[in-house]
Amino acid sequence: MVDILHRVGIKAPVDAVYKALATRDGVAAWWTKDTQGESKVGGELRFRFSAGGVEIGGVEVKVVELDPSKQVLWQVIGGPDEWIGTKIGWELRQEGEYAIVLFKHQGWKEPVEFMHHCSTKWATFLLSLKALVETGKGAPAPRDVKIDSWD
Amino acid sequence: MVDILHRVGIKAPVDAVYKALATRDGVAAWWTKDTQGESKVGGELRFRFSAGGVEIGGVEVKVVELDPSKQVLWQVIGGPDEWIGTKIGWELRQEGEYAIVLFKHQGWKEPVEFMHHCSTKWATFLLSLKALVETGKGAPAPRDVKIDSWD
């Protein structure tokens, strides 16, 4: 089992970061605009991604933990084969003027090339989250940062 | 042992990407301006990073492999404790109009918080490499993208 790990520091109260991770409208403002479902423990969220107006992929998750200002954890129940059963989580804490975000996308079976892609892509989305909370404007799909030929 | 993995696709001939990875001046244009030493197999490269005019860290590597347009591999011989003995490598191939870059920073003993930071930071430097080759202008330190309180 191999994991994707990231860390960003966001100049904001940790509550503001939590809100951007724990609510549907929050996630839609930094990951993908096409976010549907209910962000509550046991609820499901559905994400769609498109490029040039064509849908290129989707992900469905079950919300496993919502611990205010401390943690958000999802389990992937639909999407790319390699994602099924993996867990996506954010641990939060305040450190001075920074909200520190530790991100983990855990439980990949193999370090396939697609995992390399997703690792870089998650970094860009975490910087989108940082921009959203610090400036009010994120870069969710379809306005996301393009990194390679799979975007 | 845990690894940092990334993938970017650069719209350019793979030779141009190789040159940016395999030469001192190339690396200085996307990782850190303060790059010294000789990029030849068995040679050593020294990198220094500063913030606000103050040096905040350095890294030394031995060049292990230089396989034109295919691979560059370094072994870390100086720098942060967690980096000593790790290997940093890029595998390259042409795929249509894209040069595909698979990046690995391998051999971390533990998935410590500093590894999360370095994972995100490497993503920003790989996008700096992409920008350098595609547009002629990278974002090497000290003009690097800041991601958290350790930057």
PDB file of C-alpha atoms in Angstrom:
ATOM      1  CA  MET A   1       0.000   0.000   0.000  1.00  0.00           C
ATOM      2  CA  VAL A   2       1.357   3.396  -0.953  1.00  0.00           C
ATOM      3  CA  ASP A   3       0.103   6.871  -0.160  1.00  0.00           C
ATOM      4  CA  ILE A   4       0.042  10.334  -1.651  1.00  0.00           C
ATOM      5  CA  LEU A   5       1.047  12.889   1.005  1.00  0.00           C
ATOM      6  CA  HIS A   6       0.995  16.688   0.944  1.00  0.00           C
ATOM      7  CA  ARG A   7       1.252  19.661   3.311  1.00  0.00           C
ATOM      8  CA  VAL A   8       0.143  23.239   2.834  1.00  0.00           C
ATOM      9  CA  GLY A   9      -0.052  26.139   5.259  1.00  0.00           C
ATOM     10  CA  ILE A  10      -2.927  28.546   4.802  1.00  0.00           C
ATOM     11  CA  LYS A  11      -2.840  32.023   6.351  1.00  0.00           C
ATOM     12  CA  ALA A  12      -6.310  31.830   7.881  1.00  0.00           C
ATOM     13  CA  PRO A  13      -8.245  30.536  10.880  1.00  0.00           C
ATOM     14  CA  VAL A  14      -8.468  26.741  10.723  1.00  0.00           C
ATOM     15  CA  ASP A  15     -12.273  27.044  10.875  1.00  0.00           C
ATOM     16  CA  ALA A  16     -12.281  28.651   7.434  1.00  0.00           C
ATOM     17  CA  VAL A  17     -10.240  25.789   5.966  1.00  0.00           C
ATOM     18  CA  TYR A  18     -12.511  23.234   7.600  1.00  0.00           C
ATOM     19  CA  LYS A  19     -15.547  24.906   6.043  1.00  0.00           C
ATOM     20  CA  ALA A  20     -13.959  24.656   2.586  1.00  0.00           C
ATOM     21  CA  LEU A  21     -13.377  20.917   3.085  1.00  0.00           C
ATOM     22  CA  ALA A  22     -16.515  19.922   4.980  1.00  0.00           C
ATOM     23  CA  THR A  23     -19.221  21.558   2.884  1.00  0.00           C
ATOM     24  CA  ARG A  24     -20.382  20.842  -0.656  1.00  0.00           C
ATOM     25  CA  ASP A  25     -20.123  24.475  -1.706  1.00  0.00           C
ATOM     26  CA  GLY A  26     -16.662  24.678  -0.174  1.00  0.00           C
ATOM     27  CA  VAL A  27     -15.321  21.675  -2.107  1.00  0.00           C
ATOM     28  CA  ALA A  28     -16.954  22.943  -5.320  1.00  0.00           C
ATOM     29  CA  ALA A  29     -14.914  26.119  -4.999  1.00  0.00           C
ATOM     30  CA  TRP A  30     -11.489  24.431  -5.047  1.00  0.00           C
ATOM     31  CA  TRP A  31     -11.801  20.860  -6.485  1.00  0.00           C
ATOM     32  CA  THR A  32     -14.521  20.703  -9.107  1.00  0.00           C
ATOM     33  CA  LYS A  33     -17.464  23.000  -9.718  1.00  0.00           C
ATOM     34  CA  ASP A  34     -19.645  19.965 -10.469  1.00  0.00           C
ATOM     35  CA  THR A  35     -19.948  18.699  -6.877  1.00  0.00           C
ATOM     36  CA  GLN A  36     -23.209  17.139  -5.732  1.00  0.00           C
ATOM     37  CA  GLY A  37     -24.559  15.237  -2.754  1.00  0.00           C
ATOM     38  CA  GLU A  38     -24.581  15.745   0.995  1.00  0.00           C
ATOM     39  CA  SER A  39     -21.529  16.406   3.124  1.00  0.00           C
ATOM     40  CA  LYS A  40     -22.562  14.699   6.357  1.00  0.00           C
ATOM     41  CA  VAL A  41     -21.159  11.604   8.043  1.00  0.00           C
ATOM     42  CA  GLY A  42     -22.488   8.613   6.098  1.00  0.00           C
ATOM     43  CA  GLY A  43     -23.543  10.865   3.218  1.00  0.00           C
ATOM     44  CA  GLU A  44     -22.232  10.652  -0.319  1.00  0.00           C
ATOM     45  CA  LEU A  45     -20.637  13.250  -2.560  1.00  0.00           C
ATOM     46  CA  ARG A  46     -20.354  12.988  -6.350  1.00  0.00           C
ATOM     47  CA  PHE A  47     -17.745  14.863  -8.350  1.00  0.00           C
ATOM     48  CA  ARG A  48     -17.615  15.250 -12.115  1.00  0.00           C
ATOM     49  CA  PHE A  49     -14.720  16.579 -14.180  1.00  0.00           C
ATOM     50  CA  SER A  50     -14.911  17.823 -17.756  1.00  0.00           C
ATOM     51  CA  ALA A  51     -12.493  19.207 -20.339  1.00  0.00           C
ATOM     52  CA  GLY A  52     -13.637  21.233 -23.330  1.00  0.00           C
ATOM     53  CA  GLY A  53     -17.228  20.613 -22.293  1.00  0.00           C
ATOM     54  CA  VAL A  54     -16.772  16.811 -22.357  1.00  0.00           C
ATOM     55  CA  GLU A  55     -16.978  14.789 -19.152  1.00  0.00           C
ATOM     56  CA  ILE A  56     -13.649  13.056 -18.610  1.00  0.00           C
ATOM     57  CA  GLY A  57     -14.224  11.416 -15.258  1.00  0.00           C
ATOM     58  CA  GLY A  58     -16.085  11.210 -12.013  1.00  0.00           C
ATOM     59  CA  VAL A  59     -15.549  10.240  -8.397  1.00  0.00           C
ATOM     60  CA  GLU A  60     -17.960   9.229  -5.653  1.00  0.00           C
ATOM     61  CA  VAL A  61     -17.080   9.201  -1.983  1.00  0.00           C
ATOM     62  CA  LYS A  62     -18.731   8.352   1.308  1.00  0.00           C
ATOM     63  CA  VAL A  63     -18.084  10.883   4.067  1.00  0.00           C
ATOM     64  CA  VAL A  64     -16.482   8.934   6.927  1.00  0.00           C
ATOM     65  CA  GLU A  65     -15.412  11.642   9.392  1.00  0.00           C
ATOM     66  CA  LEU A  66     -16.240  15.305   9.913  1.00  0.00           C
ATOM     67  CA  ASP A  67     -14.418  16.493  13.026  1.00  0.00           C
ATOM     68  CA  PRO A  68     -14.809  20.286  13.144  1.00  0.00           C
ATOM     69  CA  SER A  69     -11.536  22.113  12.544  1.00  0.00           C
ATOM     70  CA  LYS A  70      -9.597  18.861  12.965  1.00  0.00           C
ATOM     71  CA  GLN A  71     -10.296  16.320  10.259  1.00  0.00           C
ATOM     72  CA  VAL A  72     -12.274  15.433   7.143  1.00  0.00           C
ATOM     73  CA  LEU A  73     -12.113  11.859   5.829  1.00  0.00           C
ATOM     74  CA  TRP A  74     -13.727  10.292   2.762  1.00  0.00           C
ATOM     75  CA  GLN A  75     -13.795   6.745   1.415  1.00  0.00           C
ATOM     76  CA  VAL A  76     -13.883   6.392  -2.370  1.00  0.00           C
ATOM     77  CA  ILE A  77     -16.804   4.245  -3.553  1.00  0.00           C
ATOM     78  CA  GLY A  78     -16.842   5.136  -7.265  1.00  0.00           C
ATOM     79  CA  GLY A  79     -14.448   6.420  -9.909  1.00  0.00           C
ATOM     80  CA  PRO A  80     -11.186   5.189 -11.426  1.00  0.00           C
ATOM     81  CA  ASP A  81     -10.451   1.528 -10.556  1.00  0.00           C
ATOM     82  CA  GLU A  82      -7.267   2.488  -8.739  1.00  0.00           C
ATOM     83  CA  TRP A  83      -9.229   4.853  -6.451  1.00  0.00           C
ATOM     84  CA  ILE A  84     -11.929   2.433  -5.303  1.00  0.00           C
ATOM     85  CA  GLY A  85     -11.502   1.681  -1.602  1.00  0.00           C
ATOM     86  CA  THR A  86      -8.831   4.322  -1.062  1.00  0.00           C
ATOM     87  CA  LYS A  87      -9.270   6.988   1.615  1.00  0.00           C
ATOM     88  CA  ILE A  88      -8.815  10.721   1.144  1.00  0.00           C
ATOM     89  CA  GLY A  89      -8.261  12.780   4.265  1.00  0.00           C
ATOM     90  CA  TRP A  90      -7.210  16.153   5.622  1.00  0.00           C
ATOM     91  CA  GLU A  91      -5.872  16.729   9.135  1.00  0.00           C
ATOM     92  CA  LEU A  92      -6.007  20.326  10.324  1.00  0.00           C
ATOM     93  CA  ARG A  93      -4.441  22.362  13.096  1.00  0.00           C
ATOM     94  CA  GLN A  94      -3.739  26.020  13.830  1.00  0.00           C
ATOM     95  CA  GLU A  95      -0.089  27.015  14.132  1.00  0.00           C
ATOM     96  CA  GLY A  96       0.247  30.742  14.687  1.00  0.00           C
ATOM     97  CA  GLU A  97      -1.193  32.570  11.697  1.00  0.00           C
ATOM     98  CA  TYR A  98      -1.224  29.385   9.585  1.00  0.00           C
ATOM     99  CA  ALA A  99      -3.817  26.645   9.343  1.00  0.00           C
ATOM    100  CA  ILE A 100      -1.653  23.586   8.654  1.00  0.00           C
ATOM    101  CA  VAL A 101      -3.211  21.001   6.347  1.00  0.00           C
ATOM    102  CA  LEU A 102      -1.829  17.462   6.173  1.00  0.00           C
ATOM    103  CA  PHE A 103      -3.329  15.618   3.220  1.00  0.00           C
ATOM    104  CA  LYS A 104      -3.290  11.871   2.656  1.00  0.00           C
ATOM    105  CA  HIS A 105      -4.745   9.842  -0.220  1.00  0.00           C
ATOM    106  CA  GLN A 106      -4.147   6.410   1.273  1.00  0.00           C
ATOM    107  CA  GLY A 107      -4.418   2.810   0.214  1.00  0.00           C
ATOM    108  CA  TRP A 108      -3.212   2.706  -3.386  1.00  0.00           C
ATOM    109  CA  LYS A 109      -2.405  -0.911  -4.233  1.00  0.00           C
ATOM    110  CA  GLU A 110       0.492  -0.110  -6.564  1.00  0.00           C
ATOM    111  CA  PRO A 111       2.551   3.002  -7.386  1.00  0.00           C
ATOM    112  CA  VAL A 112       1.220   3.074 -10.960  1.00  0.00           C
ATOM    113  CA  GLU A 113       1.840   5.945 -13.368  1.00  0.00           C
ATOM    114  CA  PHE A 114      -1.684   7.238 -12.715  1.00  0.00           C
ATOM    115  CA  MET A 115      -0.736   7.617  -9.035  1.00  0.00           C
ATOM    116  CA  HIS A 116       2.201   9.845 -10.037  1.00  0.00           C
ATOM    117  CA  HIS A 117      -0.287  11.989 -11.997  1.00  0.00           C
ATOM    118  CA  CYS A 118      -2.758  12.169  -9.120  1.00  0.00           C
ATOM    119  CA  SER A 119      -0.008  13.132  -6.676  1.00  0.00           C
ATOM    120  CA  THR A 120       0.972  16.181  -8.729  1.00  0.00           C
ATOM    121  CA  LYS A 121      -2.668  17.003  -9.400  1.00  0.00           C
ATOM    122  CA  TRP A 122      -3.581  16.893  -5.695  1.00  0.00           C
ATOM    123  CA  ALA A 123      -0.771  19.396  -5.026  1.00  0.00           C
ATOM    124  CA  THR A 124      -2.364  21.820  -7.477  1.00  0.00           C
ATOM    125  CA  PHE A 125      -5.798  21.347  -5.893  1.00  0.00           C
ATOM    126  CA  LEU A 126      -4.383  21.940  -2.399  1.00  0.00           C
ATOM    127  CA  LEU A 127      -2.870  25.186  -3.693  1.00  0.00           C
ATOM    128  CA  SER A 128      -6.326  25.931  -5.118  1.00  0.00           C
ATOM    129  CA  LEU A 129      -7.758  25.372  -1.611  1.00  0.00           C
ATOM    130  CA  LYS A 130      -5.076  27.698  -0.195  1.00  0.00           C
ATOM    131  CA  ALA A 131      -5.901  30.383  -2.770  1.00  0.00           C
ATOM    132  CA  LEU A 132      -9.630  30.020  -2.126  1.00  0.00           C
ATOM    133  CA  VAL A 133      -9.310  30.528   1.620  1.00  0.00           C
ATOM    134  CA  GLU A 134      -6.653  33.263   1.423  1.00  0.00           C
ATOM    135  CA  THR A 135      -8.024  35.261  -1.513  1.00  0.00           C
ATOM    136  CA  GLY A 136     -11.607  34.083  -2.056  1.00  0.00           C
ATOM    137  CA  LYS A 137     -10.787  32.524  -5.428  1.00  0.00           C
ATOM    138  CA  GLY A 138      -9.780  28.916  -6.010  1.00  0.00           C
ATOM    139  CA  ALA A 139      -9.094  27.075  -9.280  1.00  0.00           C
ATOM    140  CA  PRO A 140     -11.587  24.200  -9.325  1.00  0.00           C
ATOM    141  CA  ALA A 141     -12.119  22.104 -12.477  1.00  0.00           C
ATOM    142  CA  PRO A 142     -12.704  23.001 -15.235  1.00  0.00           C
ATOM    143  CA  ARG A 143     -10.431  26.006 -14.424  1.00  0.00           C
ATOM    144  CA  ASP A 144      -7.865  23.716 -12.799  1.00  0.00           C
ATOM    145  CA  VAL A 145      -4.103  23.865 -13.413  1.00  0.00           C
ATOM    146  CA  LYS A 146      -3.232  21.478 -16.266  1.00  0.00           C
ATOM    147  CA  ILE A 147      -0.196  19.342 -15.605  1.00  0.00           C
ATOM    148  CA  ASP A 148       0.088  16.760 -18.378  1.00  0.00           C
ATOM    149  CA  SER A 149      -1.465  14.914 -21.332  1.00  0.00           C
ATOM    150  CA  TRP A 150      -4.160  13.302 -19.145  1.00  0.00           C
ATOM    151  CA  ASP A 151      -5.675  16.647 -18.202  1.00  0.00           C
TER     152      ASP A 151
ATOM    153  CA  MET B   1      10.492   2.971   2.759  1.00  0.00           C
ATOM    154  CA  VAL B   2       8.117   5.479   1.193  1.00  0.00           C
ATOM    155  CA  ASP B   3       8.417   7.542  -1.952  1.00  0.00           C
ATOM    156  CA  ILE B   4       7.309  10.870  -3.352  1.00  0.00           C
ATOM    157  CA  LEU B   5       5.948  10.385  -6.883  1.00  0.00           C
ATOM    158  CA  HIS B   6       4.901  12.927  -9.515  1.00  0.00           C
ATOM    159  CA  ARG B   7       4.102  13.114 -13.225  1.00  0.00           C
ATOM    160  CA  VAL B   8       4.077  16.112 -15.536  1.00  0.00           C
ATOM    161  CA  GLY B   9       3.730  16.350 -19.298  1.00  0.00           C
ATOM    162  CA  ILE B  10       5.712  19.064 -21.025  1.00  0.00           C
ATOM    163  CA  LYS B  11       4.835  20.221 -24.530  1.00  0.00           C
ATOM    164  CA  ALA B  12       8.367  20.001 -25.898  1.00  0.00           C
ATOM    165  CA  PRO B  13      10.951  17.615 -27.318  1.00  0.00           C
ATOM    166  CA  VAL B  14      12.202  15.316 -24.572  1.00  0.00           C
ATOM    167  CA  ASP B  15      15.772  16.478 -25.341  1.00  0.00           C
ATOM    168  CA  ALA B  16      14.892  19.952 -24.063  1.00  0.00           C
ATOM    169  CA  VAL B  17      13.592  18.532 -20.776  1.00  0.00           C
ATOM    170  CA  TYR B  18      16.676  16.350 -20.405  1.00  0.00           C
ATOM    171  CA  LYS B  19      18.895  19.409 -20.840  1.00  0.00           C
ATOM    172  CA  ALA B  20      17.032  21.230 -18.050  1.00  0.00           C
ATOM    173  CA  LEU B  21      17.613  18.260 -15.723  1.00  0.00           C
ATOM    174  CA  ALA B  22      21.105  17.181 -16.727  1.00  0.00           C
ATOM    175  CA  THR B  23      22.960  20.495 -16.724  1.00  0.00           C
ATOM    176  CA  ARG B  24      23.847  22.843 -13.888  1.00  0.00           C
ATOM    177  CA  ASP B  25      22.432  25.879 -15.672  1.00  0.00           C
ATOM    178  CA  GLY B  26      19.249  23.943 -16.460  1.00  0.00           C
ATOM    179  CA  VAL B  27      18.608  22.964 -12.849  1.00  0.00           C
ATOM    180  CA  ALA B  28      19.424  26.511 -11.688  1.00  0.00           C
ATOM    181  CA  ALA B  29      16.608  27.781 -13.887  1.00  0.00           C
ATOM    182  CA  TRP B  30      13.819  25.739 -12.238  1.00  0.00           C
ATOM    183  CA  TRP B  31      14.977  24.502  -8.782  1.00  0.00           C
ATOM    184  CA  THR B  32      17.284  27.023  -7.159  1.00  0.00           C
ATOM    185  CA  LYS B  33      19.351  29.784  -8.705  1.00  0.00           C
ATOM    186  CA  ASP B  34      22.188  28.961  -6.296  1.00  0.00           C
ATOM    187  CA  THR B  35      23.282  25.697  -7.961  1.00  0.00           C
ATOM    188  CA  GLN B  36      26.975  24.797  -8.061  1.00  0.00           C
ATOM    189  CA  GLY B  37      29.163  21.847  -8.988  1.00  0.00           C
ATOM    190  CA  GLU B  38      29.493  19.574 -11.985  1.00  0.00           C
ATOM    191  CA  SER B  39      26.659  17.629 -13.558  1.00  0.00           C
ATOM    192  CA  LYS B  40      28.525  14.529 -14.773  1.00  0.00           C
ATOM    193  CA  VAL B  41      28.274  10.930 -13.606  1.00  0.00           C
ATOM    194  CA  GLY B  42      30.162  10.723 -10.308  1.00  0.00           C
ATOM    195  CA  GLY B  43      30.177  14.507  -9.993  1.00  0.00           C
ATOM    196  CA  GLU B  44      28.551  16.486  -7.195  1.00  0.00           C
ATOM    197  CA  LEU B  45      26.010  19.300  -7.263  1.00  0.00           C
ATOM    198  CA  ARG B  46      25.374  21.724  -4.400  1.00  0.00           C
ATOM    199  CA  PHE B  47      22.107  23.602  -3.971  1.00  0.00           C
ATOM    200  CA  ARG B  48      21.411  26.459  -1.597  1.00  0.00           C
ATOM    201  CA  PHE B  49      18.033  27.961  -0.715  1.00  0.00           C
ATOM    202  CA  SER B  50      17.404  31.320   0.889  1.00  0.00           C
ATOM    203  CA  ALA B  51      14.417  33.349   2.028  1.00  0.00           C
ATOM    204  CA  GLY B  52      14.546  37.103   2.563  1.00  0.00           C
ATOM    205  CA  GLY B  53      18.277  37.009   1.855  1.00  0.00           C
ATOM    206  CA  VAL B  54      18.916  34.435   4.613  1.00  0.00           C
ATOM    207  CA  GLU B  55      20.083  30.916   3.761  1.00  0.00           C
ATOM    208  CA  ILE B  56      17.470  28.443   4.986  1.00  0.00           C
ATOM    209  CA  GLY B  57      18.912  25.181   3.723  1.00  0.00           C
ATOM    210  CA  GLY B  58      21.127  23.311   1.364  1.00  0.00           C
ATOM    211  CA  VAL B  59      21.319  19.993  -0.416  1.00  0.00           C
ATOM    212  CA  GLU B  60      24.261  18.087  -1.932  1.00  0.00           C
ATOM    213  CA  VAL B  61      23.862  15.245  -4.383  1.00  0.00           C
ATOM    214  CA  LYS B  62      26.091  12.857  -6.298  1.00  0.00           C
ATOM    215  CA  VAL B  63      25.078  12.376  -9.932  1.00  0.00           C
ATOM    216  CA  VAL B  64      24.454   8.635 -10.380  1.00  0.00           C
ATOM    217  CA  GLU B  65      22.964   8.366 -13.873  1.00  0.00           C
ATOM    218  CA  LEU B  66      22.776  10.624 -16.917  1.00  0.00           C
ATOM    219  CA  ASP B  67      21.083   8.692 -19.712  1.00  0.00           C
ATOM    220  CA  PRO B  68      20.388  11.206 -22.506  1.00  0.00           C
ATOM    221  CA  SER B  69      16.661  11.890 -22.977  1.00  0.00           C
ATOM    222  CA  LYS B  70      15.811   8.912 -20.751  1.00  0.00           C
ATOM    223  CA  GLN B  71      16.876   9.364 -17.148  1.00  0.00           C
ATOM    224  CA  VAL B  72      18.635  11.522 -14.581  1.00  0.00           C
ATOM    225  CA  LEU B  73      19.336  10.081 -11.132  1.00  0.00           C
ATOM    226  CA  TRP B  74      20.948  11.667  -8.081  1.00  0.00           C
ATOM    227  CA  GLN B  75      21.855  10.327  -4.657  1.00  0.00           C
ATOM    228  CA  VAL B  76      21.572  12.770  -1.764  1.00  0.00           C
ATOM    229  CA  ILE B  77      24.816  13.038   0.220  1.00  0.00           C
ATOM    230  CA  GLY B  78      24.146  16.224   2.198  1.00  0.00           C
ATOM    231  CA  GLY B  79      21.179  18.229   3.442  1.00  0.00           C
ATOM    232  CA  PRO B  80      18.242  17.567   5.760  1.00  0.00           C
ATOM    233  CA  ASP B  81      18.714  14.365   7.807  1.00  0.00           C
ATOM    234  CA  GLU B  82      15.627  12.808   6.234  1.00  0.00           C
ATOM    235  CA  TRP B  83      17.089  13.292   2.744  1.00  0.00           C
ATOM    236  CA  ILE B  84      20.495  11.680   3.318  1.00  0.00           C
ATOM    237  CA  GLY B  85      20.751   8.471   1.303  1.00  0.00           C
ATOM    238  CA  THR B  86      17.528   9.048  -0.627  1.00  0.00           C
ATOM    239  CA  LYS B  87      17.523   9.049  -4.419  1.00  0.00           C
ATOM    240  CA  ILE B  88      15.953  11.684  -6.647  1.00  0.00           C
ATOM    241  CA  GLY B  89      15.220  10.685 -10.218  1.00  0.00           C
ATOM    242  CA  TRP B  90      13.432  11.618 -13.406  1.00  0.00           C
ATOM    243  CA  GLU B  91      12.414   9.150 -16.123  1.00  0.00           C
ATOM    244  CA  LEU B  92      11.656  10.706 -19.496  1.00  0.00           C
ATOM    245  CA  ARG B  93       9.931   9.636 -22.691  1.00  0.00           C
ATOM    246  CA  GLN B  94       8.304  11.314 -25.677  1.00  0.00           C
ATOM    247  CA  GLU B  95       4.577  10.703 -26.146  1.00  0.00           C
ATOM    248  CA  GLY B  96       3.254  12.639 -29.114  1.00  0.00           C
ATOM    249  CA  GLU B  97       3.737  16.350 -28.469  1.00  0.00           C
ATOM    250  CA  TYR B  98       4.440  15.766 -24.762  1.00  0.00           C
ATOM    251  CA  ALA B  99       7.642  14.890 -22.985  1.00  0.00           C
ATOM    252  CA  ILE B 100       6.392  12.769 -20.089  1.00  0.00           C
ATOM    253  CA  VAL B 101       8.319  13.137 -16.835  1.00  0.00           C
ATOM    254  CA  LEU B 102       8.003  10.555 -14.066  1.00  0.00           C
ATOM    255  CA  PHE B 103       9.583  11.853 -10.883  1.00  0.00           C
ATOM    256  CA  LYS B 104      10.554   9.801  -7.847  1.00  0.00           C
ATOM    257  CA  HIS B 105      12.160  10.905  -4.578  1.00  0.00           C
ATOM    258  CA  GLN B 106      12.755   7.445  -3.147  1.00  0.00           C
ATOM    259  CA  GLY B 107      13.918   5.924   0.090  1.00  0.00           C
ATOM    260  CA  TRP B 108      12.359   8.046   2.829  1.00  0.00           C
ATOM    261  CA  LYS B 109      12.535   6.055   6.061  1.00  0.00           C
ATOM    262  CA  GLU B 110       9.258   7.378   7.491  1.00  0.00           C
ATOM    263  CA  PRO B 111       6.309   9.390   6.131  1.00  0.00           C
ATOM    264  CA  VAL B 112       7.122  12.326   8.425  1.00  0.00           C
ATOM    265  CA  GLU B 113       5.414  15.717   8.178  1.00  0.00           C
ATOM    266  CA  PHE B 114       8.485  17.108   6.382  1.00  0.00           C
ATOM    267  CA  MET B 115       7.923  14.492   3.662  1.00  0.00           C
ATOM    268  CA  HIS B 116       4.371  15.824   3.141  1.00  0.00           C
ATOM    269  CA  HIS B 117       5.875  19.296   2.706  1.00  0.00           C
ATOM    270  CA  CYS B 118       8.539  18.099   0.274  1.00  0.00           C
ATOM    271  CA  SER B 119       5.941  16.232  -1.790  1.00  0.00           C
ATOM    272  CA  THR B 120       3.893  19.384  -2.367  1.00  0.00           C
ATOM    273  CA  LYS B 121       7.034  21.440  -2.916  1.00  0.00           C
ATOM    274  CA  TRP B 122       8.385  19.010  -5.555  1.00  0.00           C
ATOM    275  CA  ALA B 123       5.091  19.373  -7.444  1.00  0.00           C
ATOM    276  CA  THR B 124       5.595  23.128  -7.616  1.00  0.00           C
ATOM    277  CA  PHE B 125       9.193  22.691  -8.814  1.00  0.00           C
ATOM    278  CA  LEU B 126       8.115  20.219 -11.513  1.00  0.00           C
ATOM    279  CA  LEU B 127       5.599  22.814 -12.693  1.00  0.00           C
ATOM    280  CA  SER B 128       8.487  25.296 -12.630  1.00  0.00           C
ATOM    281  CA  LEU B 129      10.435  22.874 -14.873  1.00  0.00           C
ATOM    282  CA  LYS B 130       7.400  22.635 -17.178  1.00  0.00           C
ATOM    283  CA  ALA B 131       7.099  26.423 -17.355  1.00  0.00           C
ATOM    284  CA  LEU B 132      10.823  26.800 -18.004  1.00  0.00           C
ATOM    285  CA  VAL B 133      10.829  24.410 -20.953  1.00  0.00           C
ATOM    286  CA  GLU B 134       7.505  25.586 -22.413  1.00  0.00           C
ATOM    287  CA  THR B 135       7.878  29.332 -21.906  1.00  0.00           C
ATOM    288  CA  GLY B 136      11.565  29.946 -21.140  1.00  0.00           C
ATOM    289  CA  LYS B 137      10.822  31.083 -17.583  1.00  0.00           C
ATOM    290  CA  GLY B 138      10.803  28.840 -14.515  1.00  0.00           C
ATOM    291  CA  ALA B 139      10.291  29.744 -10.868  1.00  0.00           C
ATOM    292  CA  PRO B 140      13.467  28.596  -9.108  1.00  0.00           C
ATOM    293  CA  ALA B 141      14.177  29.613  -5.500  1.00  0.00           C
ATOM    294  CA  PRO B 142      14.152  32.297  -4.263  1.00  0.00           C
ATOM    295  CA  ARG B 143      11.241  33.055  -6.652  1.00  0.00           C
ATOM    296  CA  ASP B 144       9.649  29.669  -5.875  1.00  0.00           C
ATOM    297  CA  VAL B 145       5.955  29.142  -5.094  1.00  0.00           C
ATOM    298  CA  LYS B 146       5.465  29.340  -1.321  1.00  0.00           C
ATOM    299  CA  ILE B 147       3.267  26.609   0.116  1.00  0.00           C
ATOM    300  CA  ASP B 148       3.402  26.786   3.884  1.00  0.00           C
ATOM    301  CA  SER B 149       5.043  28.114   7.058  1.00  0.00           C
ATOM    302  CA  TRP B 150       8.316  26.290   6.336  1.00  0.00           C
ATOM    303  CA  ASP B 151       8.939  28.242   3.145  1.00  0.00           C
TER     304      ASP B 151
END
